[in-house]
Coordinates of C-alpha atoms in Angstrom, one line a residue:
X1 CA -25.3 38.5 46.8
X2 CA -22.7 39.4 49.5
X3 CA -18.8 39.4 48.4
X4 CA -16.7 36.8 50.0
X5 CA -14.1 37.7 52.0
X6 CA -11.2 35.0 52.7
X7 CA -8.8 35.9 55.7
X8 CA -5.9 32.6 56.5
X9 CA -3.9 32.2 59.7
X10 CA -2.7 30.3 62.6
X11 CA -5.7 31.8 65.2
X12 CA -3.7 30.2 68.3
X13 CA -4.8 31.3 71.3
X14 CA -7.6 32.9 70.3
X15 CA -8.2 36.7 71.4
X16 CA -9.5 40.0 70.9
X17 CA -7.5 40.8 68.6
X18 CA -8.8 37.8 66.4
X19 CA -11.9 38.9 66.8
X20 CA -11.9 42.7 66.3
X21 CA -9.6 41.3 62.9
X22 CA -12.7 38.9 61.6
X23 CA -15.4 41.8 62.5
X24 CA -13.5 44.5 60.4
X25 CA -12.7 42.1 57.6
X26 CA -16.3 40.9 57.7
X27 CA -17.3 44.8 56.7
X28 CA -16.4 44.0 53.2
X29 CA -18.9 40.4 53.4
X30 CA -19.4 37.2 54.2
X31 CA -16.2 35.9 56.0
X32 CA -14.7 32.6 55.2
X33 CA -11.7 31.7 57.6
X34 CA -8.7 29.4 56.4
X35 CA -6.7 27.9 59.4
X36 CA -2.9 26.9 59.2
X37 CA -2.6 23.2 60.4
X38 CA -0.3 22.1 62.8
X39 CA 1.8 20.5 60.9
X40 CA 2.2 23.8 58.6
X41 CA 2.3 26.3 61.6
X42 CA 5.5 23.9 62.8
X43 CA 7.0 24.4 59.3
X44 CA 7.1 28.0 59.2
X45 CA 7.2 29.0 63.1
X46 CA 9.5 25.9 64.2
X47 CA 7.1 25.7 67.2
X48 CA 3.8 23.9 67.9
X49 CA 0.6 25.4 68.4
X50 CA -1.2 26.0 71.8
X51 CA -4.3 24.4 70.8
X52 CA -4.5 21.8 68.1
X53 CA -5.9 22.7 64.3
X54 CA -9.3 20.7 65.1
X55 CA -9.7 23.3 68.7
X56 CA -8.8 26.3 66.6
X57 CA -11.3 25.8 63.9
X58 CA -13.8 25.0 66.7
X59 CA -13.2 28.2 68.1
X60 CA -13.5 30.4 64.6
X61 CA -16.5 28.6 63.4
X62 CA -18.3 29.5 66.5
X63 CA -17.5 33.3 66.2
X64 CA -20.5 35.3 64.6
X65 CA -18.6 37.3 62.6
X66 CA -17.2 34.2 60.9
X67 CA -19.6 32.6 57.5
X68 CA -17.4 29.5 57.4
X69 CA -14.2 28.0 58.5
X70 CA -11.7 25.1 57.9
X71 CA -8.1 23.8 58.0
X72 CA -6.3 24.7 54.6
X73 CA -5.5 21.9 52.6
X74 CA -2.4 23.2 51.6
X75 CA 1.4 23.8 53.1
X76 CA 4.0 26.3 53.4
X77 CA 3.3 30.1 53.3
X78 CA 0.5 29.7 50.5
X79 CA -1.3 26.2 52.4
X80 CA -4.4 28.3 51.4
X81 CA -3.9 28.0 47.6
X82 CA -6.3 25.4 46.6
X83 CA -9.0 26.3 48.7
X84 CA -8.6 30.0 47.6
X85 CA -9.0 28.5 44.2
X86 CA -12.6 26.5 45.4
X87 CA -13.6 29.4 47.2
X88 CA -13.5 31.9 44.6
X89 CA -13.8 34.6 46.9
X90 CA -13.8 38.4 46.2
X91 CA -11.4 40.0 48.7
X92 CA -8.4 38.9 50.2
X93 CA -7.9 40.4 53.4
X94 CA -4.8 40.3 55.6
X95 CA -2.9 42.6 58.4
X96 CA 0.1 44.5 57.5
X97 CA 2.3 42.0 59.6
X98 CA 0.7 39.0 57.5
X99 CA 1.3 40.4 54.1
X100 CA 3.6 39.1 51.7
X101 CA 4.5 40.1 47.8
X102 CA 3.7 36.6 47.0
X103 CA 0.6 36.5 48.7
X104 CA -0.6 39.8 46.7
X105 CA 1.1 38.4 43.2
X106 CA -1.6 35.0 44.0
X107 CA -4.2 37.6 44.3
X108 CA -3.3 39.3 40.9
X109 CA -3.1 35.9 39.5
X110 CA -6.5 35.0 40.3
X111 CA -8.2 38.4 39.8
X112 CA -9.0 38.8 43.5
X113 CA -9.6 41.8 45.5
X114 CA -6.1 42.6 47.8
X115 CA -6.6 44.1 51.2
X116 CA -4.2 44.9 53.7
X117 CA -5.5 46.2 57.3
X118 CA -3.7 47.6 60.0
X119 CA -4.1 46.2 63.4
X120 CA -6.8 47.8 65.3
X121 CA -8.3 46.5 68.5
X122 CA -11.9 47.1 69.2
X123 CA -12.8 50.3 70.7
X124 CA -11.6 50.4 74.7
X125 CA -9.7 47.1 74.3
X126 CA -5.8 47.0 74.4
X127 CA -3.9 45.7 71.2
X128 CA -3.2 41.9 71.3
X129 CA -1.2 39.4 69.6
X130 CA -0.3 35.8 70.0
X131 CA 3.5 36.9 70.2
X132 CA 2.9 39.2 73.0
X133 CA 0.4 36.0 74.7
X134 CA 3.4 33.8 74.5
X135 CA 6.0 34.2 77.8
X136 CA 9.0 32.8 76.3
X137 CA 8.6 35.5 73.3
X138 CA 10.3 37.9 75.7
X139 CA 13.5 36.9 74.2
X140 CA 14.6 39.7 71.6
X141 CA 15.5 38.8 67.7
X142 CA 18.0 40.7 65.8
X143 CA 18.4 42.6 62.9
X144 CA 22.1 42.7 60.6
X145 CA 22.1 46.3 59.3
X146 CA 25.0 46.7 57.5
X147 CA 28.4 44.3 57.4
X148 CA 26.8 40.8 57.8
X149 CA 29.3 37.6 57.1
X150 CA 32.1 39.3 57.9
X151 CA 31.4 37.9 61.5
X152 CA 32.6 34.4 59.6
X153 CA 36.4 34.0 59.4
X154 CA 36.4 32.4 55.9
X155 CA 35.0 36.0 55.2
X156 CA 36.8 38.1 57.5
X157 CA 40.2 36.6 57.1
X158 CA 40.4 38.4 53.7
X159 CA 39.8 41.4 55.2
X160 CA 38.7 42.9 58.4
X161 CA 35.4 44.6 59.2
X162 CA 32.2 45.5 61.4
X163 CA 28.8 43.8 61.6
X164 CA 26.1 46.2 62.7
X165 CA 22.9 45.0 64.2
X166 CA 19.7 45.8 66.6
X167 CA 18.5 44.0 68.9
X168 CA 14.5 44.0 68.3
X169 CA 11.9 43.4 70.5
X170 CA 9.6 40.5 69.9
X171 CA 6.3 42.5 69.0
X172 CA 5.5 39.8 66.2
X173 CA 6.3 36.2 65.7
X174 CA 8.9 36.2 63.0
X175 CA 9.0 33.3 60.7
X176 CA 11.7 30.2 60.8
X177 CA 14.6 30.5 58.6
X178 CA 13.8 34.4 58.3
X179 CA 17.2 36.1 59.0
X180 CA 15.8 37.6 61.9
X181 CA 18.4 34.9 63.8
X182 CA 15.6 32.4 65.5
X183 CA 18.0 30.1 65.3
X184 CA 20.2 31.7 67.9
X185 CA 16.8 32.8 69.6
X186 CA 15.4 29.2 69.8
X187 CA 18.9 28.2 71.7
X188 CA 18.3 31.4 74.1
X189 CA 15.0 30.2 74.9
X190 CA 16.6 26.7 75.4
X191 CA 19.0 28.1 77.5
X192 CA 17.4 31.2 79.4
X193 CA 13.8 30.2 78.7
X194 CA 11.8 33.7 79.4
X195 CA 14.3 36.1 78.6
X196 CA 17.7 37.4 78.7
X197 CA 19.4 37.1 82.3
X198 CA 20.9 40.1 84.3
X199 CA 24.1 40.1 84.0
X200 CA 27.5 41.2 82.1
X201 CA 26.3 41.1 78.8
X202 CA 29.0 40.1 76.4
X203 CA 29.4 36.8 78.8
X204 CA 26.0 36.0 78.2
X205 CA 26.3 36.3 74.5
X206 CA 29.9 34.2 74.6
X207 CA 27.8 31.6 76.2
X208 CA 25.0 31.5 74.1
X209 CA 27.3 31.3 70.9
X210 CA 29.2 28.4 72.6
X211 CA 25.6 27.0 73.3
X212 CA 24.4 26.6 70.0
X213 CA 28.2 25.8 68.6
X214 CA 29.2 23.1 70.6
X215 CA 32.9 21.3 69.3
X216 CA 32.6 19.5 66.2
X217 CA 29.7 21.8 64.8
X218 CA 29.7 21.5 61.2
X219 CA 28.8 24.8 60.6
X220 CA 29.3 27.6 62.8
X221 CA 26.4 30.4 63.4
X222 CA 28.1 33.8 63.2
X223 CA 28.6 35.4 66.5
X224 CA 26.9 38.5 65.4
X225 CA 23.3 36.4 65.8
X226 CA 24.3 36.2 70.1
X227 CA 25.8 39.4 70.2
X228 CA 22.5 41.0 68.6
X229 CA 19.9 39.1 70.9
X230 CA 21.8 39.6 74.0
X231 CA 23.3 43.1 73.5
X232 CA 20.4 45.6 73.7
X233 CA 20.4 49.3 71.1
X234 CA 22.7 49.5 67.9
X235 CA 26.0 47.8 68.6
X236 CA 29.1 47.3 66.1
X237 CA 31.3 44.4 66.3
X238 CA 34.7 44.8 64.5
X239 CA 36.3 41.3 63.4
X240 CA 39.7 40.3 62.2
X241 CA 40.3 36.5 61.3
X242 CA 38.4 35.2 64.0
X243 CA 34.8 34.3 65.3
X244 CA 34.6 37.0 67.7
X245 CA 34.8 40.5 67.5
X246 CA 38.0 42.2 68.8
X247 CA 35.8 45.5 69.3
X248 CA 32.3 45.9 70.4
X249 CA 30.8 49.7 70.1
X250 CA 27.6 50.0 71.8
X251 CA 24.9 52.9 71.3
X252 CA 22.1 53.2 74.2
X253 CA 21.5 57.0 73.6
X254 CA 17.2 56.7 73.2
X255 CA 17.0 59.5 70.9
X256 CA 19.2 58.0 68.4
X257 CA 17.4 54.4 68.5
X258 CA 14.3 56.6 68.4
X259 CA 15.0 57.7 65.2
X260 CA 16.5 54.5 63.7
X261 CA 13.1 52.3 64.3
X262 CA 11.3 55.4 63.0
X263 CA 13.1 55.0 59.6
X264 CA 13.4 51.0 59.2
X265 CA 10.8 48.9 58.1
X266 CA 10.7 45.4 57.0
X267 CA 8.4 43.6 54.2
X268 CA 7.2 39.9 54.9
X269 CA 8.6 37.9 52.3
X270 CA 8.9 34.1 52.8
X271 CA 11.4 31.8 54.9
X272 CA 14.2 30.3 53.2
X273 CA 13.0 26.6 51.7
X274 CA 14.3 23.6 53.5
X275 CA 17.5 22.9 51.0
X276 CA 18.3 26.3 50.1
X277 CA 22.2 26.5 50.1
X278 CA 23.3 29.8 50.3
X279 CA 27.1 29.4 50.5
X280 CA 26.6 27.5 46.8
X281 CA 28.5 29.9 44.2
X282 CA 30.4 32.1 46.1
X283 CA 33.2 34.4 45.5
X284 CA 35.0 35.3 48.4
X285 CA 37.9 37.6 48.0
X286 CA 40.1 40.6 49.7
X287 CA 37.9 43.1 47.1
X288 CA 34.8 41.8 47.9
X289 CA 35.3 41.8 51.7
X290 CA 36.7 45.1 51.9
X291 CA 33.8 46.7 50.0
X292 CA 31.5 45.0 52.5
X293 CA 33.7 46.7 55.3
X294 CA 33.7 49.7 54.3
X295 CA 29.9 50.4 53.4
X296 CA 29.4 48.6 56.8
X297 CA 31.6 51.8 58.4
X298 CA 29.6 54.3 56.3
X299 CA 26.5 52.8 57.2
X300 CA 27.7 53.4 61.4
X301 CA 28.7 56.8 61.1
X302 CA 25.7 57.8 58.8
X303 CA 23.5 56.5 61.4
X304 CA 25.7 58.5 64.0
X305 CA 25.0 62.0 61.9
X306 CA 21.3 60.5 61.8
X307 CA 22.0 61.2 58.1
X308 CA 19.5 58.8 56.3
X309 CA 20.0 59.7 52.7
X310 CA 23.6 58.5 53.9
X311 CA 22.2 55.3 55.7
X312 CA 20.2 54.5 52.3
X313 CA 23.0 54.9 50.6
X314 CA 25.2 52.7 52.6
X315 CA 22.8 49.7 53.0
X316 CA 22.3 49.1 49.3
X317 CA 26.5 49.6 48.9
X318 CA 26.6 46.6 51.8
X319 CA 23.9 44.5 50.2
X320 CA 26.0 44.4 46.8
X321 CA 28.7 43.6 48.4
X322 CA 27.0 40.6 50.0
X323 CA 25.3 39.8 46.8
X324 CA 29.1 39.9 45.2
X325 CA 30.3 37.4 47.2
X326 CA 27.1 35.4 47.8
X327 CA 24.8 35.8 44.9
X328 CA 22.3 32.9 46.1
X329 CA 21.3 35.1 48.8
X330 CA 18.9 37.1 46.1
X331 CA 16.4 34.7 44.5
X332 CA 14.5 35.7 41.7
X333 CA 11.4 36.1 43.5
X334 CA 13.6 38.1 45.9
X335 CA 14.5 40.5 43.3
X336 CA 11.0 40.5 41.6
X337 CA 10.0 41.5 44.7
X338 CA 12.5 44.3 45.8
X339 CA 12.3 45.9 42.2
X340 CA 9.0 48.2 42.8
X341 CA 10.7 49.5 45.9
X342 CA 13.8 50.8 44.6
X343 CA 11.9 53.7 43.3
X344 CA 10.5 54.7 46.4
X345 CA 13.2 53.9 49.3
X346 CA 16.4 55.4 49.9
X347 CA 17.6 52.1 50.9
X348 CA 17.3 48.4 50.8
X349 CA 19.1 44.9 52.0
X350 CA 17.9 41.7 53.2
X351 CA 17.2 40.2 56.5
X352 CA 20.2 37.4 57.4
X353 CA 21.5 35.5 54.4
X354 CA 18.9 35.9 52.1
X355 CA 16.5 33.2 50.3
X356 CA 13.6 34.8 51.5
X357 CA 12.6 36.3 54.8
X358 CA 12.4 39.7 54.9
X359 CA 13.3 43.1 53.0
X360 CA 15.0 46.1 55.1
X361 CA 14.0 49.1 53.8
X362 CA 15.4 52.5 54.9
X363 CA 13.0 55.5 54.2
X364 CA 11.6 58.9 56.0
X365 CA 7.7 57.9 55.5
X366 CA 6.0 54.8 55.5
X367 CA 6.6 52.2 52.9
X368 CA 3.5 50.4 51.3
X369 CA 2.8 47.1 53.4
X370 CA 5.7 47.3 55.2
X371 CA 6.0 47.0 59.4
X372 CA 8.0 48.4 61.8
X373 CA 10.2 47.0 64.5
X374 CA 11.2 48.1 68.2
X375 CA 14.4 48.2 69.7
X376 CA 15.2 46.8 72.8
X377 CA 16.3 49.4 75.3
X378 CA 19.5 50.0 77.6
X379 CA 17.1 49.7 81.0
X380 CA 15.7 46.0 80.0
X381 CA 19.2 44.9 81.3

């Protein structure tokens, strides 16, 4: 009898990059095809689909490479789980960009068959994705490196320091409530709608933070999240009791961002759950703030020296110091997951504040299962 192979996704907007996805997993045998309903792609994307659940499935069932399809019974990042558990199937088969630790630990669970694929169009076809499908997509995410909270004044007023981030380009479609600032992304879109205007760029980002801040917001977003969409490269913002930086150091210099997105990759976790309180527990103090400061200053000029066992180094020392002050941000899944990588990375934080969303790992060769990001460029402006 042939093995059965289960692959689960959205499918929206169906392309060749779908197809060439079903026709290498369906090497390994009969293909069965879970779908993420509507209601489940809203919950982790924060956005509705193209084409409804019941056109989708349409769609899949009719491709030959595809045994049998439906629409998971399930929600949330593992809406699959039941029907995994009817299926029985052999392999699990996923792409790099839609594996998660928890998705492989299922797998072990059940005694099934973990595959992870690269992307790889069919022969003479370009690469495709949704993301790249979808116009308002052009709008960049960002990425904290080093020195995140300290762009909050109930942090910051303790003691001064530098937020690093990226500005990343939107090659995949992160998920909601991921620290990847989508957020701050969604009010872009709301505001800009295709992509981030011409114009003096620091006014754009002032405008987008008093966008999505109007008076009386409860809780403010960090200006770092609108400063790292809008600002293109590596950028440093220095703050001192207040919401916005009093110094903004910008690095354009290609080589340098070259090297950075060569030696940064990110493993898929899960997004934050709905009522997860991340300012629960903390500890904010002058010692705690000052060690985030300064590993955030070590991490810049390590990065400057393109010194990576230096970078490493200086990302786990800022991810303590987060942790010190906001120990909710690492979840126990977090850390189970984190814990086989500490061995083979020279350095490690999370995405945002934590809860879930994504692990940052700094290393000179590729990390297992992990992708890589782009940076947006000086000449996009």
């Amino acid at each position: 009898m042939e093995k059965k192979v289960f692959v689960s996704g959205c499918y929206d907007m169906l392309h060749s990059g779908h197809v060439a996805f079903f026709e290498e997993a369906a090497q390994y045998g009969d293909l069965y095809v879970g779908i993420g309903s509507d209601k489940t792609i809203q919950e982790l994307k924060a956005r509705r689909t193209v084409n409804t659940d019941a056109e989708r499935l349409y769609m899949v069932k009719a491709l030959k490479a595809v045994k049998d399809a439906w629409i998971n019974s399930g929600s949330g990042i593992l809406d699959f789980a039941d029907d995994v558990k009817r299926l029985k199937p052999d392999i699990f088969f996923v792409n790099r960009d839609g594996h998660s630790p928890t998705k492989e630990r299922f797998c072990e669970e059940l005694g099934i068959c973990y595959v992870v694929s690269e992307r790889v169009p069919h022969s003479g076809l370009p690469v495709r994705s949704t993301t790249a499908l979808r116009k308002e997509c052009l709008v960049p995410y960002r990425i904290d490196l080093a020195g995140g909270w300290l762009d909050q004044p109930f942090v910051n007023k303790y003691y001064p320091g530098s937020v690093i981030t990226i500005s990343v380009e939107p090659d995949y479609e992160f998920n909601d409530r991921s620290g990847m600032s989508t957020s701050s992304r969604k009010k872009a879109i709301e505001l800009w709608h295709t992509d981030i205007p011409e114009g003096d760029k620091e006014k754009l980002a002032r405008t987008l933070f008093c966008f999505e801040n109007p008076p009386g917001t409860k809780y403010v977003s960090g200006s770092q999240d609108a400063l790292g969409i809008v600002m293109p490269g590596l950028n440093r913002f220095f703050y001192n009791n207040n919401y916005w930086p009093e110094k903004i150091d910008r690095v354009k210099d290609y080589g340098l961002l070259s090297w950075l997105e060569q030696r940064l990759w990110l493993l898929p976790l899960y997004p934050r759950i709905e009522n997860f309180d991340v300012l629960a527990d903390t500890f904010i103090d002058k010692e705690g703030a000052m060690a985030l400061s300064v590993a955030s200053d070590a991490c810049w000029n390590a990065i400057l020296r393109k010194d990576i066992e230096g970078w490493g180094r200086a990302s786990v020392a800022s991810f303590e110091a987060q942790l010190r002050m906001f120990p909710n941000m690492a979840t126990e899944d977090v850390r189970n997951a984190l814990e086989p990588y500490k061995s083979q990375v020279l350095g490690w934080k999370l995405s945002g504040a934590g809860g879930g969303g994504y692990l940052v790992f700094v290393n000179e060769t590729p990390v297992h299962n992990a992708i890589q990001i782009r940076i947006r460029r000086e000449h996009m402006e």
